[in-house]
PDB file of C-alpha atoms in Angstrom:
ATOM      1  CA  UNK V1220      18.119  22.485   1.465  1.00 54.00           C
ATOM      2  CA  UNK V1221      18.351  18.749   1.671  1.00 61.00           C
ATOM      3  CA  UNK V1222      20.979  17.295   4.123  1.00 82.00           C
ATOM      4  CA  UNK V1223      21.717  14.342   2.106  1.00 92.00           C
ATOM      5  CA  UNK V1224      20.777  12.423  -0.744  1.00 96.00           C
ATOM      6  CA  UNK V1225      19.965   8.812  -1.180  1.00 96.00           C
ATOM      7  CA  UNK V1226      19.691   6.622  -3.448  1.00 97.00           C
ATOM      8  CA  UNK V1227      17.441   3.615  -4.516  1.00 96.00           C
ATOM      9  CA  UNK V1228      19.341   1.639  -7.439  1.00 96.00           C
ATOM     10  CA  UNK V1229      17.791  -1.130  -8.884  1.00 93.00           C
ATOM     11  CA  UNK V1230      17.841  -3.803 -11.821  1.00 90.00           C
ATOM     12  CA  UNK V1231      13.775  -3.816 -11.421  1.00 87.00           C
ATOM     13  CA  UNK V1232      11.043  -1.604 -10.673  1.00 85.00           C
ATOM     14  CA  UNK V1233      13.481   0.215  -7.443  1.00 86.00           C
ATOM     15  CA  UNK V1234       9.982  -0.238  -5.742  1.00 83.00           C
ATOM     16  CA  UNK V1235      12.062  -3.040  -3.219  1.00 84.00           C
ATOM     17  CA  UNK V1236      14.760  -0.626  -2.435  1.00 89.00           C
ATOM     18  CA  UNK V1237      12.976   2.405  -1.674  1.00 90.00           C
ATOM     19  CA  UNK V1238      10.130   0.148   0.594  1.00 87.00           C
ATOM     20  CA  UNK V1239      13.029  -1.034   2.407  1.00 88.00           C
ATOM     21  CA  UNK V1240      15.274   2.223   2.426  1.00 92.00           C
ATOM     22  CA  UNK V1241      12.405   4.640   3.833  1.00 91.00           C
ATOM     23  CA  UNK V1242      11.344   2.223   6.114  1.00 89.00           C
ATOM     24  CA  UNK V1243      14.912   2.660   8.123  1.00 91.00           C
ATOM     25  CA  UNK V1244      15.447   6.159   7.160  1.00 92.00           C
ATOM     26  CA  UNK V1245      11.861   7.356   8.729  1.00 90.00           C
ATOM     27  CA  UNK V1246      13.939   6.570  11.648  1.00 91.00           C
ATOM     28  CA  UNK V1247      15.921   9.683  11.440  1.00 91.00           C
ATOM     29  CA  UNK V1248      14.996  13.214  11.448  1.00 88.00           C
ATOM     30  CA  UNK V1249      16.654  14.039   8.556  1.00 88.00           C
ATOM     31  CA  UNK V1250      15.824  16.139   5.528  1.00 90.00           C
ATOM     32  CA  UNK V1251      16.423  13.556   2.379  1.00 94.00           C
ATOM     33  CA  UNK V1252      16.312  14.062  -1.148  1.00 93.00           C
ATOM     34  CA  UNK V1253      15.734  11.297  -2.758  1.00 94.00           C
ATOM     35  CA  UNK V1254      16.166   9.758  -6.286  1.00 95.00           C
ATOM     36  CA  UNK V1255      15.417   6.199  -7.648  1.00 93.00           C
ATOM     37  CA  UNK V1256      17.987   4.981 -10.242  1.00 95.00           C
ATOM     38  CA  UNK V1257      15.698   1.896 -11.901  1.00 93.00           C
ATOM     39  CA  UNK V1258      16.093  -1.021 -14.657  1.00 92.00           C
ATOM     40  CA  UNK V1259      20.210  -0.979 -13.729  1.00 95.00           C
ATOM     41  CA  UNK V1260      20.637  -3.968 -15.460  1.00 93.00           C
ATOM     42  CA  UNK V1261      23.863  -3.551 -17.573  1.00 95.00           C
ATOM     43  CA  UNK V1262      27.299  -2.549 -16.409  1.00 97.00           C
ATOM     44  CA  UNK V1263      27.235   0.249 -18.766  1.00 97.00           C
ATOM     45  CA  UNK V1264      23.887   1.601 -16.824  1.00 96.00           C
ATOM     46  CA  UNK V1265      25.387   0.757 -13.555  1.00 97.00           C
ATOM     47  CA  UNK V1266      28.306   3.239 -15.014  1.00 97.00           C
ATOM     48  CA  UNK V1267      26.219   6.141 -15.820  1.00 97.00           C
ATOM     49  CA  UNK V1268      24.566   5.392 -12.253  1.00 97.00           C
ATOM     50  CA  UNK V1269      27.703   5.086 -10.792  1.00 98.00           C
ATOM     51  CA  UNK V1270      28.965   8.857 -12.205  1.00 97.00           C
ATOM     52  CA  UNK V1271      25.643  10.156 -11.492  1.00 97.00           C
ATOM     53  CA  UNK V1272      26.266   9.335  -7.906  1.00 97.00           C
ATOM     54  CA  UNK V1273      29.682  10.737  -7.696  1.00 97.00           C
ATOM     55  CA  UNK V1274      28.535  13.797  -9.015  1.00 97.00           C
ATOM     56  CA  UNK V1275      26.082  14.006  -6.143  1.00 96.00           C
ATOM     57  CA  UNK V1276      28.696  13.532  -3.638  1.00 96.00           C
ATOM     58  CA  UNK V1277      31.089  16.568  -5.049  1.00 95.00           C
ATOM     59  CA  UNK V1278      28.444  19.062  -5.217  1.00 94.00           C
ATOM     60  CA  UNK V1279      27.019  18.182  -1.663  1.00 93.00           C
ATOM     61  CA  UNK V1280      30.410  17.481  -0.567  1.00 94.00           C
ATOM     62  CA  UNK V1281      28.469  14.389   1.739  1.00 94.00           C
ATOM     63  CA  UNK V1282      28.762  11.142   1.049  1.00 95.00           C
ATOM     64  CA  UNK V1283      24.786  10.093  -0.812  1.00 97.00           C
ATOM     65  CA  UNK V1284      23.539   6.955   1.000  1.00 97.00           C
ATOM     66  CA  UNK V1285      22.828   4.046  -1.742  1.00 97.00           C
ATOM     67  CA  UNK V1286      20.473   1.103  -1.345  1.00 96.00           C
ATOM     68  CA  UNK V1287      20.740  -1.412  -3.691  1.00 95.00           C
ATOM     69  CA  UNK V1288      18.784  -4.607  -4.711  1.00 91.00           C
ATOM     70  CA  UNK V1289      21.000  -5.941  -7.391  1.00 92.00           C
ATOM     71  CA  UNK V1290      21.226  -9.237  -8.518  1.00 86.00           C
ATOM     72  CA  UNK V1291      23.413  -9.333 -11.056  1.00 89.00           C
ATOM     73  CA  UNK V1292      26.954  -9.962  -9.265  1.00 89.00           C
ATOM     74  CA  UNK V1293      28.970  -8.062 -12.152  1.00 95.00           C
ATOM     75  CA  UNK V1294      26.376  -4.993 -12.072  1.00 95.00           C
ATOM     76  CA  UNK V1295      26.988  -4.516  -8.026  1.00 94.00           C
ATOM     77  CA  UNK V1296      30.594  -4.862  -8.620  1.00 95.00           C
ATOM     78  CA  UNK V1297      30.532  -1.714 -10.761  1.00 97.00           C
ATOM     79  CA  UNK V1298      28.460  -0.138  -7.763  1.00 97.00           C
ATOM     80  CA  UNK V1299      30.811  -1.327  -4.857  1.00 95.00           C
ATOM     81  CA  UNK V1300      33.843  -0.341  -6.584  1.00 96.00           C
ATOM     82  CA  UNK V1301      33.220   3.198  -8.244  1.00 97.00           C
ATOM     83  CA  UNK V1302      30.749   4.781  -5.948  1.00 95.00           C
ATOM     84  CA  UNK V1303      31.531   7.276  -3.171  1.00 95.00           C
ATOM     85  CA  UNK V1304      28.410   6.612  -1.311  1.00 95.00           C
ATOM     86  CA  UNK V1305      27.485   5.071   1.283  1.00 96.00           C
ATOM     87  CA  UNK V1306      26.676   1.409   0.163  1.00 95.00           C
ATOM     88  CA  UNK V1307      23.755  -0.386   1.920  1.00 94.00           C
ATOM     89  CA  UNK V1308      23.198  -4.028  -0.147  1.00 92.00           C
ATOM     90  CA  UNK V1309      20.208  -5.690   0.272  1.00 85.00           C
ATOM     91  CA  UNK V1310      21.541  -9.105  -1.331  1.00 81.00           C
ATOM     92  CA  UNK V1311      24.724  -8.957   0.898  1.00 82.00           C
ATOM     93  CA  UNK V1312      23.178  -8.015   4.046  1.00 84.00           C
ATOM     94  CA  UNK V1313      19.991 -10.171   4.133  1.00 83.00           C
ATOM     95  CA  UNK V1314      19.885 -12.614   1.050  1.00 81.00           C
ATOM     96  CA  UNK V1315      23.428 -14.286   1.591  1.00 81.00           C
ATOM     97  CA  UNK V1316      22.869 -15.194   5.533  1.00 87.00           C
ATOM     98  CA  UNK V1317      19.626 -17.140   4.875  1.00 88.00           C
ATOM     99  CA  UNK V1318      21.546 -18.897   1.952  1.00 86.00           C
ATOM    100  CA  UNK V1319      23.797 -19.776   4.838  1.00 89.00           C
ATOM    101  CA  UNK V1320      21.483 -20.262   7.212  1.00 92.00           C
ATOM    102  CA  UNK V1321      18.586 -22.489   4.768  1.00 91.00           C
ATOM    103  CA  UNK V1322      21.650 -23.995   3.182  1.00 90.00           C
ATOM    104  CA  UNK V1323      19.860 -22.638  -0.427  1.00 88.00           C
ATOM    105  CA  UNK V1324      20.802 -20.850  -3.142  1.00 83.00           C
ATOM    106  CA  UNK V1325      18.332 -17.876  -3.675  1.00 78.00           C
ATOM    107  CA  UNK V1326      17.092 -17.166  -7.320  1.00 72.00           C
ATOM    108  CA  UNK V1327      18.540 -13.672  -7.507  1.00 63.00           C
ATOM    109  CA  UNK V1328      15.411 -12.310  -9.106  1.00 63.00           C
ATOM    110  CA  UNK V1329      15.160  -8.976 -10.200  1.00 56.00           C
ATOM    111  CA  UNK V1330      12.782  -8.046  -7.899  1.00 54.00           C
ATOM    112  CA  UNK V1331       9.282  -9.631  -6.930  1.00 52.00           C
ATOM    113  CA  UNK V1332       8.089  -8.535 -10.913  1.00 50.00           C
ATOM    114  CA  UNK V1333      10.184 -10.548 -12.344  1.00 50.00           C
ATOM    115  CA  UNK V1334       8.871 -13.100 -14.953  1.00 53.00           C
ATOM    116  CA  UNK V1335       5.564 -11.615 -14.038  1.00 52.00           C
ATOM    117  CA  UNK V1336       3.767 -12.844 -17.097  1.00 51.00           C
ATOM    118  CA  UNK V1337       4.146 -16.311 -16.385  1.00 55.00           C
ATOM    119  CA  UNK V1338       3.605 -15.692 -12.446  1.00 67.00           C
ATOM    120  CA  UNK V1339       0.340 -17.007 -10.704  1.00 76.00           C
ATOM    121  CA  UNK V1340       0.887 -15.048  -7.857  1.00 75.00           C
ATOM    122  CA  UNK V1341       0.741 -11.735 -10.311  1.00 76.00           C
ATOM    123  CA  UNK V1342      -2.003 -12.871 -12.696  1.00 82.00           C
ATOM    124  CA  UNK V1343      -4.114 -13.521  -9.424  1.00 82.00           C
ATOM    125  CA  UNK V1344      -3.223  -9.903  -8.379  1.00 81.00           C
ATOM    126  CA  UNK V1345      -4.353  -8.187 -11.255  1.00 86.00           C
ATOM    127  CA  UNK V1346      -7.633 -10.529 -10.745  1.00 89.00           C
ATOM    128  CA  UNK V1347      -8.192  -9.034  -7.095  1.00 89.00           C
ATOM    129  CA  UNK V1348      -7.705  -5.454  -8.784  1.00 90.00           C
ATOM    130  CA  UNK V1349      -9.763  -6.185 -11.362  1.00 91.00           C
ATOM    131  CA  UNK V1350     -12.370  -7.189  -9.290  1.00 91.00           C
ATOM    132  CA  UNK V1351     -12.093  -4.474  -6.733  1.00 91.00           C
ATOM    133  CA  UNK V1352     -12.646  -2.022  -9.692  1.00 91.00           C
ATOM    134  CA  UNK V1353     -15.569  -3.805 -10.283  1.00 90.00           C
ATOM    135  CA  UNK V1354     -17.583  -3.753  -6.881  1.00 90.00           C
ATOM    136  CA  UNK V1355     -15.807  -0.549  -5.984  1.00 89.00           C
ATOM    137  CA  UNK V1356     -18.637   1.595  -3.956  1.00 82.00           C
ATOM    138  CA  UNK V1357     -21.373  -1.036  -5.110  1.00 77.00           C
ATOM    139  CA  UNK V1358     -21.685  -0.893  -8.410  1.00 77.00           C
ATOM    140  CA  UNK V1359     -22.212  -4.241  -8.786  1.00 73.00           C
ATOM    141  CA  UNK V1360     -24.025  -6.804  -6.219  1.00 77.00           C
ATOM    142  CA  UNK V1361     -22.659  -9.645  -8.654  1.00 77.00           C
ATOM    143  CA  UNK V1362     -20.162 -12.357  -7.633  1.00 83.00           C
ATOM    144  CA  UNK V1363     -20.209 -10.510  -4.200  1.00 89.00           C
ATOM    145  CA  UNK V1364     -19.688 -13.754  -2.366  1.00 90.00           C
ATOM    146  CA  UNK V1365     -16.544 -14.239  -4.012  1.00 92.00           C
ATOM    147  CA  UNK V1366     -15.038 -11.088  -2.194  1.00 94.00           C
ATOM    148  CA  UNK V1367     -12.202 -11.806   0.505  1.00 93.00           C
ATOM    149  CA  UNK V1368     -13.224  -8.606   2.089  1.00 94.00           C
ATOM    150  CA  UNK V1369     -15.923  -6.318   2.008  1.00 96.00           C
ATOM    151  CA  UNK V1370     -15.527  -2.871   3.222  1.00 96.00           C
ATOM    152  CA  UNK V1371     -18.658  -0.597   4.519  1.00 96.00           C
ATOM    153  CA  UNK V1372     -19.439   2.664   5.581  1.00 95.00           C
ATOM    154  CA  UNK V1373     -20.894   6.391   4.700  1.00 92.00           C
ATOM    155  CA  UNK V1374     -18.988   7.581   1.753  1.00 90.00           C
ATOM    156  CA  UNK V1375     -15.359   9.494   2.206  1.00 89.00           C
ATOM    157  CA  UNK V1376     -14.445   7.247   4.413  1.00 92.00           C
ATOM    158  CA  UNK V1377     -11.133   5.868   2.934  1.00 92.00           C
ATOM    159  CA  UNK V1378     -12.968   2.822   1.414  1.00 94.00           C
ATOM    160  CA  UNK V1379     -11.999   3.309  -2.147  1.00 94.00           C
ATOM    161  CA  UNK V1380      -8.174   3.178  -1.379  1.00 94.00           C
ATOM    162  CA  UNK V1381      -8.163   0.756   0.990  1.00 95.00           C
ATOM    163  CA  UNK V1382      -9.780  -1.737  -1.250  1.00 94.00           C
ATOM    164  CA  UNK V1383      -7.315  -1.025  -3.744  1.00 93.00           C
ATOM    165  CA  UNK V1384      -4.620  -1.356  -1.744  1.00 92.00           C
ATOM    166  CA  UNK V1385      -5.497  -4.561  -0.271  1.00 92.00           C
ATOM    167  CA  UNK V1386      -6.053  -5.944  -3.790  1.00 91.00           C
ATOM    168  CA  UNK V1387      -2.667  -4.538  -5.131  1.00 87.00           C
ATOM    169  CA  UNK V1388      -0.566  -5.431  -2.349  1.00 84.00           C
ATOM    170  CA  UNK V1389      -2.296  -8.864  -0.537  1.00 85.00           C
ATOM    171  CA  UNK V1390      -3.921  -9.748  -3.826  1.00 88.00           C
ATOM    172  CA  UNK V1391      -7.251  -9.690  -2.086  1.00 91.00           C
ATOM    173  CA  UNK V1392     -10.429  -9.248  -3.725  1.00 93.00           C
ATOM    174  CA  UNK V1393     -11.575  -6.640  -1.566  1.00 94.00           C
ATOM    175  CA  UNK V1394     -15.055  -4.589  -2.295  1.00 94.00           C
ATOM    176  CA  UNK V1395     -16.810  -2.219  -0.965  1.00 94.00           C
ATOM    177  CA  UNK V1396     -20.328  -0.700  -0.373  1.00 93.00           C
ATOM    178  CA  UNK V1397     -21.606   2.178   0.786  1.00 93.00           C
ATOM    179  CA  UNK V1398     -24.161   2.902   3.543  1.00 93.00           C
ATOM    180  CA  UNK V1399     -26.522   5.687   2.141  1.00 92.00           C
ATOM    181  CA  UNK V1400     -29.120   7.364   4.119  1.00 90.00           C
ATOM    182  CA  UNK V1401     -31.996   4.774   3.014  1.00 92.00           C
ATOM    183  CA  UNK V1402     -29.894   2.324   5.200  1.00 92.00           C
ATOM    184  CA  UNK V1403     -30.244   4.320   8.370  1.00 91.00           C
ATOM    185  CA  UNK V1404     -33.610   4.937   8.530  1.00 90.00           C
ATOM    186  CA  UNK V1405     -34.163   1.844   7.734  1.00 90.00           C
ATOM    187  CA  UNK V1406     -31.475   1.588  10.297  1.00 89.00           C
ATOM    188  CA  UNK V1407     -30.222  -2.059   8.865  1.00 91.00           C
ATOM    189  CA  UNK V1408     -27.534  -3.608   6.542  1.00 93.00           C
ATOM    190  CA  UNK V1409     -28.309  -3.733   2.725  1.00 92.00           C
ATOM    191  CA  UNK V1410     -29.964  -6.882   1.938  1.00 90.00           C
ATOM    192  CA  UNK V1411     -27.479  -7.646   0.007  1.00 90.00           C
ATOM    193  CA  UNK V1412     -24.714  -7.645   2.569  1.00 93.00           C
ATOM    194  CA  UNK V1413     -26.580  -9.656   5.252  1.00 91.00           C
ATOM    195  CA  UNK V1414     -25.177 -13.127   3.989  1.00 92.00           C
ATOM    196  CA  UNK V1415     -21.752 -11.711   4.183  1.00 93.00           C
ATOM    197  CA  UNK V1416     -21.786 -10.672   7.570  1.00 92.00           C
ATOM    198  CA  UNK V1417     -17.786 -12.459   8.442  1.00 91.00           C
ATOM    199  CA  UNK V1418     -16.563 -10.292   5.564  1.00 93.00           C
ATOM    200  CA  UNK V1419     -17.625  -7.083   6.319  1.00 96.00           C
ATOM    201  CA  UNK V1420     -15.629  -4.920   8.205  1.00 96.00           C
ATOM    202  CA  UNK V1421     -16.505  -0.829   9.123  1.00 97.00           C
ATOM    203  CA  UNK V1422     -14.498   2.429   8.369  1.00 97.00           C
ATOM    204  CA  UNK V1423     -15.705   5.622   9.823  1.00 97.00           C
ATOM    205  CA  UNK V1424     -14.487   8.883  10.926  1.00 97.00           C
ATOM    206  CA  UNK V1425     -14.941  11.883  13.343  1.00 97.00           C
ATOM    207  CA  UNK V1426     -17.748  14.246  11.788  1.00 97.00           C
ATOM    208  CA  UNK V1427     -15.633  16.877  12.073  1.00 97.00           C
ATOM    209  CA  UNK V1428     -12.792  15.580   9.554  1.00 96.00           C
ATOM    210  CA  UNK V1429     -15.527  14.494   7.178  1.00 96.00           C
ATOM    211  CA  UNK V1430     -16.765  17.684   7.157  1.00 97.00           C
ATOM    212  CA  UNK V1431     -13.686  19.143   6.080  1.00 96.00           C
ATOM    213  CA  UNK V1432     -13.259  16.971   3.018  1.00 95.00           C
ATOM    214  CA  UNK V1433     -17.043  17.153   2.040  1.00 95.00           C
ATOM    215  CA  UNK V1434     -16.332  20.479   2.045  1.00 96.00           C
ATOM    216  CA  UNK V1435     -14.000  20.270  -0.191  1.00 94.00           C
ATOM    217  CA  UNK V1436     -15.881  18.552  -3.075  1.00 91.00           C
ATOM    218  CA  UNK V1437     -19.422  20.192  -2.151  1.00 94.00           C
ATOM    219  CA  UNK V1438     -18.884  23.547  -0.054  1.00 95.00           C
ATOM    220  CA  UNK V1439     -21.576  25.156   1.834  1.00 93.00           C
ATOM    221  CA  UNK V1440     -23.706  21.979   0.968  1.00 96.00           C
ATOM    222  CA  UNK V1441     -25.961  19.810   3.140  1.00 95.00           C
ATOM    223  CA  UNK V1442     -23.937  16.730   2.316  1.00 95.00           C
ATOM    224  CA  UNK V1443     -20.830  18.420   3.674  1.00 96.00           C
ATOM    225  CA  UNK V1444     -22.552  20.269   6.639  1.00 97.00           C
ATOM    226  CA  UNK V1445     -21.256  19.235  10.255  1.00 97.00           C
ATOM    227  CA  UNK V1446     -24.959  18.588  11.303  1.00 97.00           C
ATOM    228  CA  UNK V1447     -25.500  16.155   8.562  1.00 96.00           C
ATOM    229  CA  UNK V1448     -22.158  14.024   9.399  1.00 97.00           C
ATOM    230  CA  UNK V1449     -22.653  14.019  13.029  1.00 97.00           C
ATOM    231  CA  UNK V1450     -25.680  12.566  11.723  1.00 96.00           C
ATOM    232  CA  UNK V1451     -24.249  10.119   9.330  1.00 95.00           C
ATOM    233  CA  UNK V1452     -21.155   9.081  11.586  1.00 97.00           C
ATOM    234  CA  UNK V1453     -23.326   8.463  14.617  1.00 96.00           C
ATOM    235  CA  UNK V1454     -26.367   6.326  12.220  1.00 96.00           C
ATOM    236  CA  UNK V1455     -23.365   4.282  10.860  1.00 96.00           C
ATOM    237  CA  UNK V1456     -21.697   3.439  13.904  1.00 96.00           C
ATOM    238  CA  UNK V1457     -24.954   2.475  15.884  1.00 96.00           C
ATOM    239  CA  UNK V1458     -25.852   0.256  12.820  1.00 95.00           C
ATOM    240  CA  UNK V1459     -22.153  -1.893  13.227  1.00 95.00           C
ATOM    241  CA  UNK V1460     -22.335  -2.325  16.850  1.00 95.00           C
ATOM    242  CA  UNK V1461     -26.096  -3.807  16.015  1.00 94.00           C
ATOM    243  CA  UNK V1462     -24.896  -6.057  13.332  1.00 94.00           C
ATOM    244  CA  UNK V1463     -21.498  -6.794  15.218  1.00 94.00           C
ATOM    245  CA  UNK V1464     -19.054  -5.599  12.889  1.00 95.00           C
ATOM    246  CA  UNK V1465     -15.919  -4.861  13.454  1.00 94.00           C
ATOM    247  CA  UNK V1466     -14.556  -1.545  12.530  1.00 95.00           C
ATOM    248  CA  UNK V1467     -12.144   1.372  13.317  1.00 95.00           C
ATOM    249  CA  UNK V1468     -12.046   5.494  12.596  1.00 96.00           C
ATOM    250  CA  UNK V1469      -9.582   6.276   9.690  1.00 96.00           C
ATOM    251  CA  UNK V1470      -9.555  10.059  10.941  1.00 96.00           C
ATOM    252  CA  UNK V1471      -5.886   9.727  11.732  1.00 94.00           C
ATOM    253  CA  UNK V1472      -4.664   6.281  10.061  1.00 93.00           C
ATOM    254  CA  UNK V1473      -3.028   6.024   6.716  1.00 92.00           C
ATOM    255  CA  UNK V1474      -4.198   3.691   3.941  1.00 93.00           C
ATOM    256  CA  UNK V1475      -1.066   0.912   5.073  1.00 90.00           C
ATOM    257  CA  UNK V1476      -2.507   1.171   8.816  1.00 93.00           C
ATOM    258  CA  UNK V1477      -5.945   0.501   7.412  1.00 94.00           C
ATOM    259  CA  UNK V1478      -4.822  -2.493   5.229  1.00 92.00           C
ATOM    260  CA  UNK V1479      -2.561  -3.690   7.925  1.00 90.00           C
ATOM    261  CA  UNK V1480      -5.379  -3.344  11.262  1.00 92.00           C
ATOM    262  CA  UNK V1481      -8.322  -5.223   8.637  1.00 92.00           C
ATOM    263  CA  UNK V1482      -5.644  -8.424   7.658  1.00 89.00           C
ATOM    264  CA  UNK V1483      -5.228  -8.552  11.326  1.00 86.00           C
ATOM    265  CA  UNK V1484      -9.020  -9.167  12.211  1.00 87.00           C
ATOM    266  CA  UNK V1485     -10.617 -10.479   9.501  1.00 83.00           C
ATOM    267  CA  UNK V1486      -7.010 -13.364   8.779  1.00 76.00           C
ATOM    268  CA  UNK V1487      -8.185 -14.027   5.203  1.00 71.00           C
ATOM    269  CA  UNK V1488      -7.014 -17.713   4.089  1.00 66.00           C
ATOM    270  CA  UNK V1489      -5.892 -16.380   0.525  1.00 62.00           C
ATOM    271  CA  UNK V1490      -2.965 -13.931   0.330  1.00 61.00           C
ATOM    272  CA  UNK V1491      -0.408 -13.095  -2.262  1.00 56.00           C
ATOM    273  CA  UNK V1492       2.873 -12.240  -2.115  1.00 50.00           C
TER     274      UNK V1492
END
């Protein structure tokens, strides 16, 4: 059974308060459950959130851990004053000292959405997306000069996600193309990556762990046999260090570590926040 509960009450998306909130609590070894109250814009929704977390509280008998990012002053009163949790406010514990501190008055947006539709910074997001769907494992060689990044190696190598998530969160125009056996015994780049040789940047694997996930998709097949990845894995590799790309093994990273390690080396100049 859960330890504690927690909280992530918003008058957006919650996406800000949960980011923030599991960022500190993967700090503790503590079992969590957790539940996002979104879209608390009114005082009578910051009510019903407010006996919603009281209720929590008398059947755990512990007090539930709230983060908040609430911007409207009279919706976080309701909050502050009526809940029995344990109250940690974004606004109040970051966004007021750099008022101080800048000597500005913040906009007390509802969260980085807000007024998306008339946003550049979102319109050129859903661009990068866009375009990532569009050159995702090289279905198209078009406009492939315009990519920020362009991610290469065998396939099930994370390459699919990571574009994506470079696109949604950096607002990056991130493809990428896969190297197929044609490629290694011709043991070269795709012509049509050779111009783009500061963009590129390599994920691989250990065979082993790509064998496992082949395996799940194709069992008992050549693709997924540990032979063939060894293979594969060792072809791609040799073909990098050759070309002098940069590149790392996503056997043990996560998507964010991916993302994080590739705007490291490659320092695009365009980034969205």
């Amino acid at each position: 059974m859960p330890n504690r509960t927690v909280f992530f009450v918003s008058d957006g998306t919650g996406i800000t308060a949960e980011t923030f909130g599991n960022a500190i609590l993967a700090q503790f070894e503590a079992n969590l459950q957790r539940v996002r109250l979104p879209f608390i814009d009114s005082v009578d929704k910051a009510h019903q959130a407010v006996r919603q977390i009281n209720h929590t509280e008398a059947i755990d008998n512990k007090r539930p851990i709230v983060f908040t990012t609430l911007a409207n002053e009279e919706v976080l009163r309701v909050i502050t004053q009526g809940c029995k949790g344990m109250l940690m406010d974004m606004f109040s514990t970051f966004v007021h000292p750099l008022e101080e501190e800048l000597k500005l008055k913040s906009n007390h947006r509802i969260g980085r959405f807000s007024d998306s539709s008339k946003s550049e910074q979102y319109q050129s997001r859903i661009e990068a997306i866009n375009f990532s769907l569009e050159h995702d494992d090289g279905q198209s060689n078009r406009d492939l000069e315009h990519s920020d990044v362009i991610l290469i190696g065998g396939s099930r190598r994370g390459k699919t996600p990571t574009s994506l998530s470079l696109a949604m969160q950096s607002g990056l125009k991130a493809s990428n193309y896969p190297l197929i056996p044609e490629d290694f015994e011709r043991q070269d780049l795709p012509p049509a990556l050779k111009s783009q040789k500061k963009k590129l940047f390599g994920l691989t694997i250990q065979p082993e762990r790509l064998s496992e996930i082949r395996n799940e998709r194709r069992p008992n097949s050549k693709y997924a046999s540990l032979a063939n990845c060894r293979h594969e894995v060792k072809e791609a590799e040799a073909m990098m260090r050759r070309s002098g790309i940069r590149w790392l093994s996503t056997t043990t990273k996560s998507i964010e570590e991916i993302s994080t390690t590739i705007l490291q080396e490659l320092r695009p100049e365009r980034l969205t926040y």
